[in-house]
Amino acid sequence: MVFGRWTTLPAKFSFAAVLIAASAGAICATAEKACDKPVYLTFDTGHMGVAPLIADVLNRQRVKVTFFGAHERTQEGDGSLGEHWAPWWKARAAEGHAFASHTFDHVYWRGDVSGSPGQFRVKPSAGPDDDKEFTWTSAQYCEEIRRSNQRLQAMTGQVPLPLFRAPGGKTSPALLAAAKSCGYAHVGWAPAGFLGDELPSERASNAQLLAQSLRTIRSGDILMAHLGIWSRKDPWAPAVLEPLIVGLKERGFCFRTLREHPDYTAWISAHPQ
């Protein structure tokens, strides 16, 4: 093909189109090369007071994350999955973020019921049964995971991932097996991925948490923070979030959602919701 002879190009092409295609290929190759060190930033719900600021940082830094949703008490509005926050969730879906369940009423696993396979002691920390303890079957726990995903889908118009995160990361092999039986794989976090936003400010300053994360995070790590923590006096987000993202980028890391995590891609493909 000789560029000086336009008759050698198919009618539907132009020289500009060829240049655009070549540039796009170069950009894709650069992006793939830049993602040799992926990390997977995730957020669990919380009081939502810092949620708009977190969204601003993610947009500014062009970072996509995975949100785990529970219907928790909030500083304003009718709960983190309520109508007040529904536009916020819808906007995040439009930006390309991913979503998964954190159980609807932020239900903690407290223990397996001895002698009763498939039954668990649980304790919600939100909702009408806040702070009450119950014995649930596997089916009840699965429904609790599903309730959150149904609400997330109703708000975002996007099907959530077939994943969940147990509040506090507290589980047992029996609980994980029960969740998998109804189509949900559990997602924890890496040791270095505990970003420390739940710790007391007096014991772990934002500067200390930032330095520790930048020092210890490794490629492939799942990172975990919250959309607001009631007990922390000096909020972690957004003070630490943006310098953490910038610092990790400078160290060659890139950010991906759990859709692309190698431990979950096959599970996600095999378990459409």
Coordinates of C-alpha atoms in Angstrom, one line a residue:
M1 CA 0.0 0.0 0.0
V2 CA 1.4 3.4 -1.0
F3 CA 0.0 6.3 0.9
G4 CA 0.6 8.7 -2.0
R5 CA -2.0 6.7 -4.1
W6 CA -5.4 6.9 -2.5
T7 CA -6.8 4.4 -4.8
T8 CA -4.9 1.7 -3.0
L9 CA -7.0 2.2 0.1
P10 CA -10.5 0.8 0.5
A11 CA -13.2 3.5 0.1
K12 CA -14.3 3.3 3.7
F13 CA -10.8 4.2 5.0
S14 CA -8.9 7.4 5.1
F15 CA -5.3 8.3 5.9
A16 CA -6.5 9.9 9.1
A17 CA -8.3 6.7 10.1
V18 CA -5.1 4.8 9.6
L19 CA -3.2 7.1 11.9
I20 CA -6.0 6.9 14.5
A21 CA -5.9 3.2 14.4
A22 CA -2.1 3.1 14.8
S23 CA -2.3 5.5 17.7
A24 CA -5.0 3.5 19.4
G25 CA -2.9 0.4 19.0
A26 CA 0.0 2.1 20.6
I27 CA -2.1 3.4 23.5
C28 CA -3.5 -0.1 24.1
A29 CA 0.0 -1.6 24.1
T30 CA 1.2 1.1 26.5
A31 CA -1.8 0.5 28.8
E32 CA -1.2 -3.2 28.9
K33 CA 2.5 -2.6 29.7
A34 CA 1.5 -0.2 32.4
C35 CA -0.6 -2.8 34.1
D36 CA 2.1 -5.3 34.9
K37 CA 1.5 -4.4 38.6
P38 CA -2.3 -4.3 39.2
V39 CA -3.9 -3.6 42.5
Y40 CA -7.6 -3.9 43.3
L41 CA -9.0 -1.0 45.4
T42 CA -12.3 -1.8 47.1
F43 CA -14.6 0.2 49.3
D44 CA -17.1 -1.1 51.8
T45 CA -20.0 1.1 52.8
G46 CA -20.0 3.3 55.9
H47 CA -21.6 6.6 57.0
M48 CA -21.1 8.0 53.4
G49 CA -20.0 11.4 54.6
V50 CA -16.9 11.2 52.5
A51 CA -18.4 9.3 49.6
P52 CA -18.7 12.4 47.3
L53 CA -15.1 13.3 48.0
I54 CA -13.9 9.8 47.3
A55 CA -15.8 9.8 44.0
D56 CA -14.1 13.1 43.1
V57 CA -10.7 11.6 43.7
L58 CA -11.4 8.5 41.7
N59 CA -12.7 10.6 38.8
R60 CA -9.7 12.9 38.9
Q61 CA -7.2 10.0 39.0
R62 CA -9.2 7.9 36.5
V63 CA -9.3 4.9 38.8
K64 CA -11.9 2.2 38.8
V65 CA -12.8 0.4 42.0
T66 CA -15.2 -2.2 43.4
F67 CA -17.8 -1.2 45.9
F68 CA -19.3 -3.6 48.4
G69 CA -22.7 -2.4 49.5
A70 CA -24.6 -2.8 52.8
H71 CA -27.5 -0.7 54.0
E72 CA -25.8 1.0 56.8
R73 CA -26.7 4.0 58.9
T74 CA -25.5 7.3 57.3
Q75 CA -24.7 10.8 58.4
E76 CA -27.5 12.1 56.1
G77 CA -30.2 10.4 54.2
D78 CA -32.0 7.0 54.8
G79 CA -29.0 4.7 54.8
S80 CA -26.2 3.9 52.4
L81 CA -28.4 2.0 50.0
G82 CA -31.4 4.3 50.5
E83 CA -33.1 6.6 48.1
H84 CA -31.0 9.6 49.2
W85 CA -27.8 7.9 48.0
A86 CA -29.3 6.2 44.9
P87 CA -28.1 8.9 42.5
W88 CA -24.6 8.6 43.9
W89 CA -24.6 4.9 43.2
K90 CA -26.0 5.4 39.7
A91 CA -23.3 7.9 38.9
R92 CA -20.6 5.4 40.0
A93 CA -22.0 2.8 37.6
A94 CA -21.9 5.2 34.7
E95 CA -18.2 5.8 35.5
G96 CA -17.4 2.1 35.1
H97 CA -17.0 0.9 38.7
A98 CA -18.0 -2.6 39.9
F99 CA -20.4 -3.6 42.7
A100 CA -20.9 -6.5 45.0
S101 CA -22.7 -7.4 48.2
H102 CA -21.6 -6.7 51.8
T103 CA -24.8 -8.3 53.1
F104 CA -27.9 -6.0 53.3
D105 CA -28.0 -5.4 57.0
H106 CA -24.2 -5.7 57.5
V107 CA -24.6 -9.1 59.1
Y108 CA -21.6 -10.4 61.1
W109 CA -20.9 -14.1 61.2
R110 CA -20.5 -15.0 64.9
G111 CA -20.0 -18.8 64.6
D112 CA -21.1 -22.1 63.2
V113 CA -23.9 -23.9 65.1
S114 CA -22.3 -27.0 66.6
G115 CA -24.0 -30.2 65.5
S116 CA -26.2 -28.3 63.0
P117 CA -24.4 -28.2 59.6
G118 CA -25.4 -25.3 57.4
Q119 CA -26.6 -23.1 60.4
F120 CA -24.8 -20.1 61.7
R121 CA -25.0 -17.6 64.5
V122 CA -25.2 -14.1 63.0
K123 CA -25.6 -10.5 64.3
P124 CA -26.7 -7.6 62.1
S125 CA -25.1 -4.2 62.8
A126 CA -27.7 -2.3 60.8
G127 CA -31.4 -2.5 60.0
P128 CA -34.4 -3.2 62.2
D129 CA -32.6 -6.1 64.0
D130 CA -29.4 -4.2 64.7
D131 CA -27.3 -5.8 67.5
K132 CA -29.6 -8.8 67.9
E133 CA -28.3 -12.4 67.5
F134 CA -30.0 -15.0 65.4
T135 CA -29.4 -18.5 64.1
W136 CA -29.7 -18.6 60.3
T137 CA -29.7 -21.4 57.7
S138 CA -27.5 -21.3 54.6
A139 CA -30.6 -20.3 52.6
Q140 CA -31.2 -17.3 54.9
Y141 CA -27.6 -16.1 54.7
C142 CA -27.7 -16.5 50.9
E143 CA -30.8 -14.4 50.8
E144 CA -29.1 -11.7 52.8
I145 CA -26.3 -11.5 50.2
R146 CA -28.8 -11.4 47.4
R147 CA -30.8 -8.6 49.0
S148 CA -27.9 -6.2 48.8
N149 CA -27.2 -7.2 45.1
Q150 CA -30.8 -6.7 44.2
R151 CA -30.8 -3.2 45.7
L152 CA -27.5 -2.3 44.0
Q153 CA -28.9 -3.4 40.7
A154 CA -32.1 -1.4 41.2
M155 CA -30.1 1.7 41.9
T156 CA -27.4 1.3 39.3
G157 CA -29.0 -0.6 36.5
Q158 CA -25.9 -2.8 36.5
V159 CA -25.8 -6.4 37.5
P160 CA -23.4 -6.8 40.5
L161 CA -20.6 -9.3 40.6
P162 CA -21.3 -12.8 42.0
L163 CA -19.0 -11.9 44.9
F164 CA -19.5 -10.8 48.5
R165 CA -17.5 -9.6 51.5
A166 CA -18.6 -10.6 54.9
P167 CA -18.6 -7.7 57.4
G168 CA -15.3 -7.6 59.3
G169 CA -14.1 -10.3 56.9
K170 CA -15.4 -12.8 59.5
T171 CA -16.2 -16.2 57.9
S172 CA -15.8 -20.0 58.4
P173 CA -15.2 -22.7 55.8
A174 CA -18.9 -23.8 56.3
L175 CA -20.1 -20.2 55.7
L176 CA -18.0 -19.8 52.5
A177 CA -19.2 -23.2 51.2
A178 CA -22.8 -22.1 51.9
A179 CA -22.3 -18.9 49.9
K180 CA -20.6 -20.6 47.1
S181 CA -23.5 -23.1 46.8
C182 CA -25.8 -20.2 45.9
G183 CA -23.4 -18.5 43.6
Y184 CA -21.3 -16.1 45.7
A185 CA -17.5 -16.2 46.2
H186 CA -16.0 -14.4 49.1
V187 CA -13.5 -11.5 48.7
G188 CA -11.1 -10.6 51.6
W189 CA -8.1 -8.4 51.3
A190 CA -4.3 -8.7 51.4
P191 CA -2.5 -8.1 54.7
A192 CA -1.0 -4.9 53.2
G193 CA -4.4 -4.1 51.7
F194 CA -5.9 -3.2 55.1
L195 CA -5.5 0.5 54.6
G196 CA -6.2 1.3 58.3
D197 CA -9.1 3.7 58.0
E198 CA -10.8 1.9 60.9
L199 CA -8.0 2.4 63.3
P200 CA -8.0 5.2 66.0
S201 CA -6.4 8.4 64.7
E202 CA -4.5 8.7 67.9
R203 CA -2.8 5.4 67.3
A204 CA -2.4 5.5 63.5
S205 CA -2.2 8.9 61.9
N206 CA -3.0 9.5 58.2
A207 CA 0.7 10.1 57.5
Q208 CA 1.7 6.8 59.1
L209 CA -1.0 4.9 57.3
L210 CA 0.0 6.4 53.9
A211 CA 3.7 5.6 54.5
Q212 CA 2.9 2.1 55.5
S213 CA 0.7 1.4 52.5
L214 CA 3.2 2.8 50.1
R215 CA 5.9 0.7 51.6
T216 CA 4.1 -2.7 51.9
I217 CA 1.5 -2.9 49.0
R218 CA 2.5 -5.5 46.4
S219 CA 1.3 -6.3 42.9
G220 CA -2.0 -8.3 43.0
D221 CA -3.1 -7.0 46.4
I222 CA -6.7 -6.4 47.1
L223 CA -7.0 -3.1 49.1
M224 CA -9.9 -2.3 51.4
A225 CA -11.2 1.0 52.8
H226 CA -14.7 2.4 53.7
L227 CA -17.1 5.1 52.6
G228 CA -16.8 6.7 56.1
I229 CA -15.9 5.4 59.5
W230 CA -17.8 6.7 62.5
S231 CA -15.1 6.2 65.1
R232 CA -12.1 7.8 63.4
K233 CA -11.6 11.4 64.4
D234 CA -9.2 12.3 61.5
P235 CA -10.9 10.8 58.4
W236 CA -8.7 8.6 56.2
A237 CA -10.5 9.6 53.1
P238 CA -9.9 11.7 51.1
A239 CA -6.7 12.8 52.9
V240 CA -4.8 9.6 52.3
L241 CA -6.7 8.3 49.2
E242 CA -5.3 10.6 46.6
P243 CA -1.7 10.6 47.7
L244 CA -1.9 6.8 48.0
I245 CA -3.2 6.5 44.4
V246 CA -0.6 8.9 43.1
G247 CA 2.2 7.2 45.0
L248 CA 1.2 3.8 43.8
K249 CA 1.1 5.0 40.2
E250 CA 4.5 6.5 40.6
R251 CA 5.7 3.1 41.7
G252 CA 4.3 1.5 38.5
F253 CA 1.0 0.2 39.9
C254 CA -2.3 0.4 38.1
F255 CA -5.8 0.0 39.4
R256 CA -8.4 -2.6 38.2
T257 CA -11.8 -3.8 39.4
L258 CA -12.4 -7.3 40.7
R259 CA -13.9 -8.1 37.3
E260 CA -10.3 -8.5 36.2
H261 CA -8.8 -10.3 39.2
P262 CA -7.3 -13.6 38.2
D263 CA -8.8 -15.4 41.2
Y264 CA -12.3 -14.4 40.3
T265 CA -12.6 -14.0 36.5
A266 CA -13.5 -17.7 35.9
W267 CA -16.0 -17.6 38.8
I268 CA -17.6 -14.5 37.5
S269 CA -18.0 -16.0 34.0
A270 CA -19.5 -19.2 35.3
H271 CA -22.0 -17.5 37.7
P272 CA -24.0 -14.8 35.8
Q273 CA -26.5 -13.3 38.1

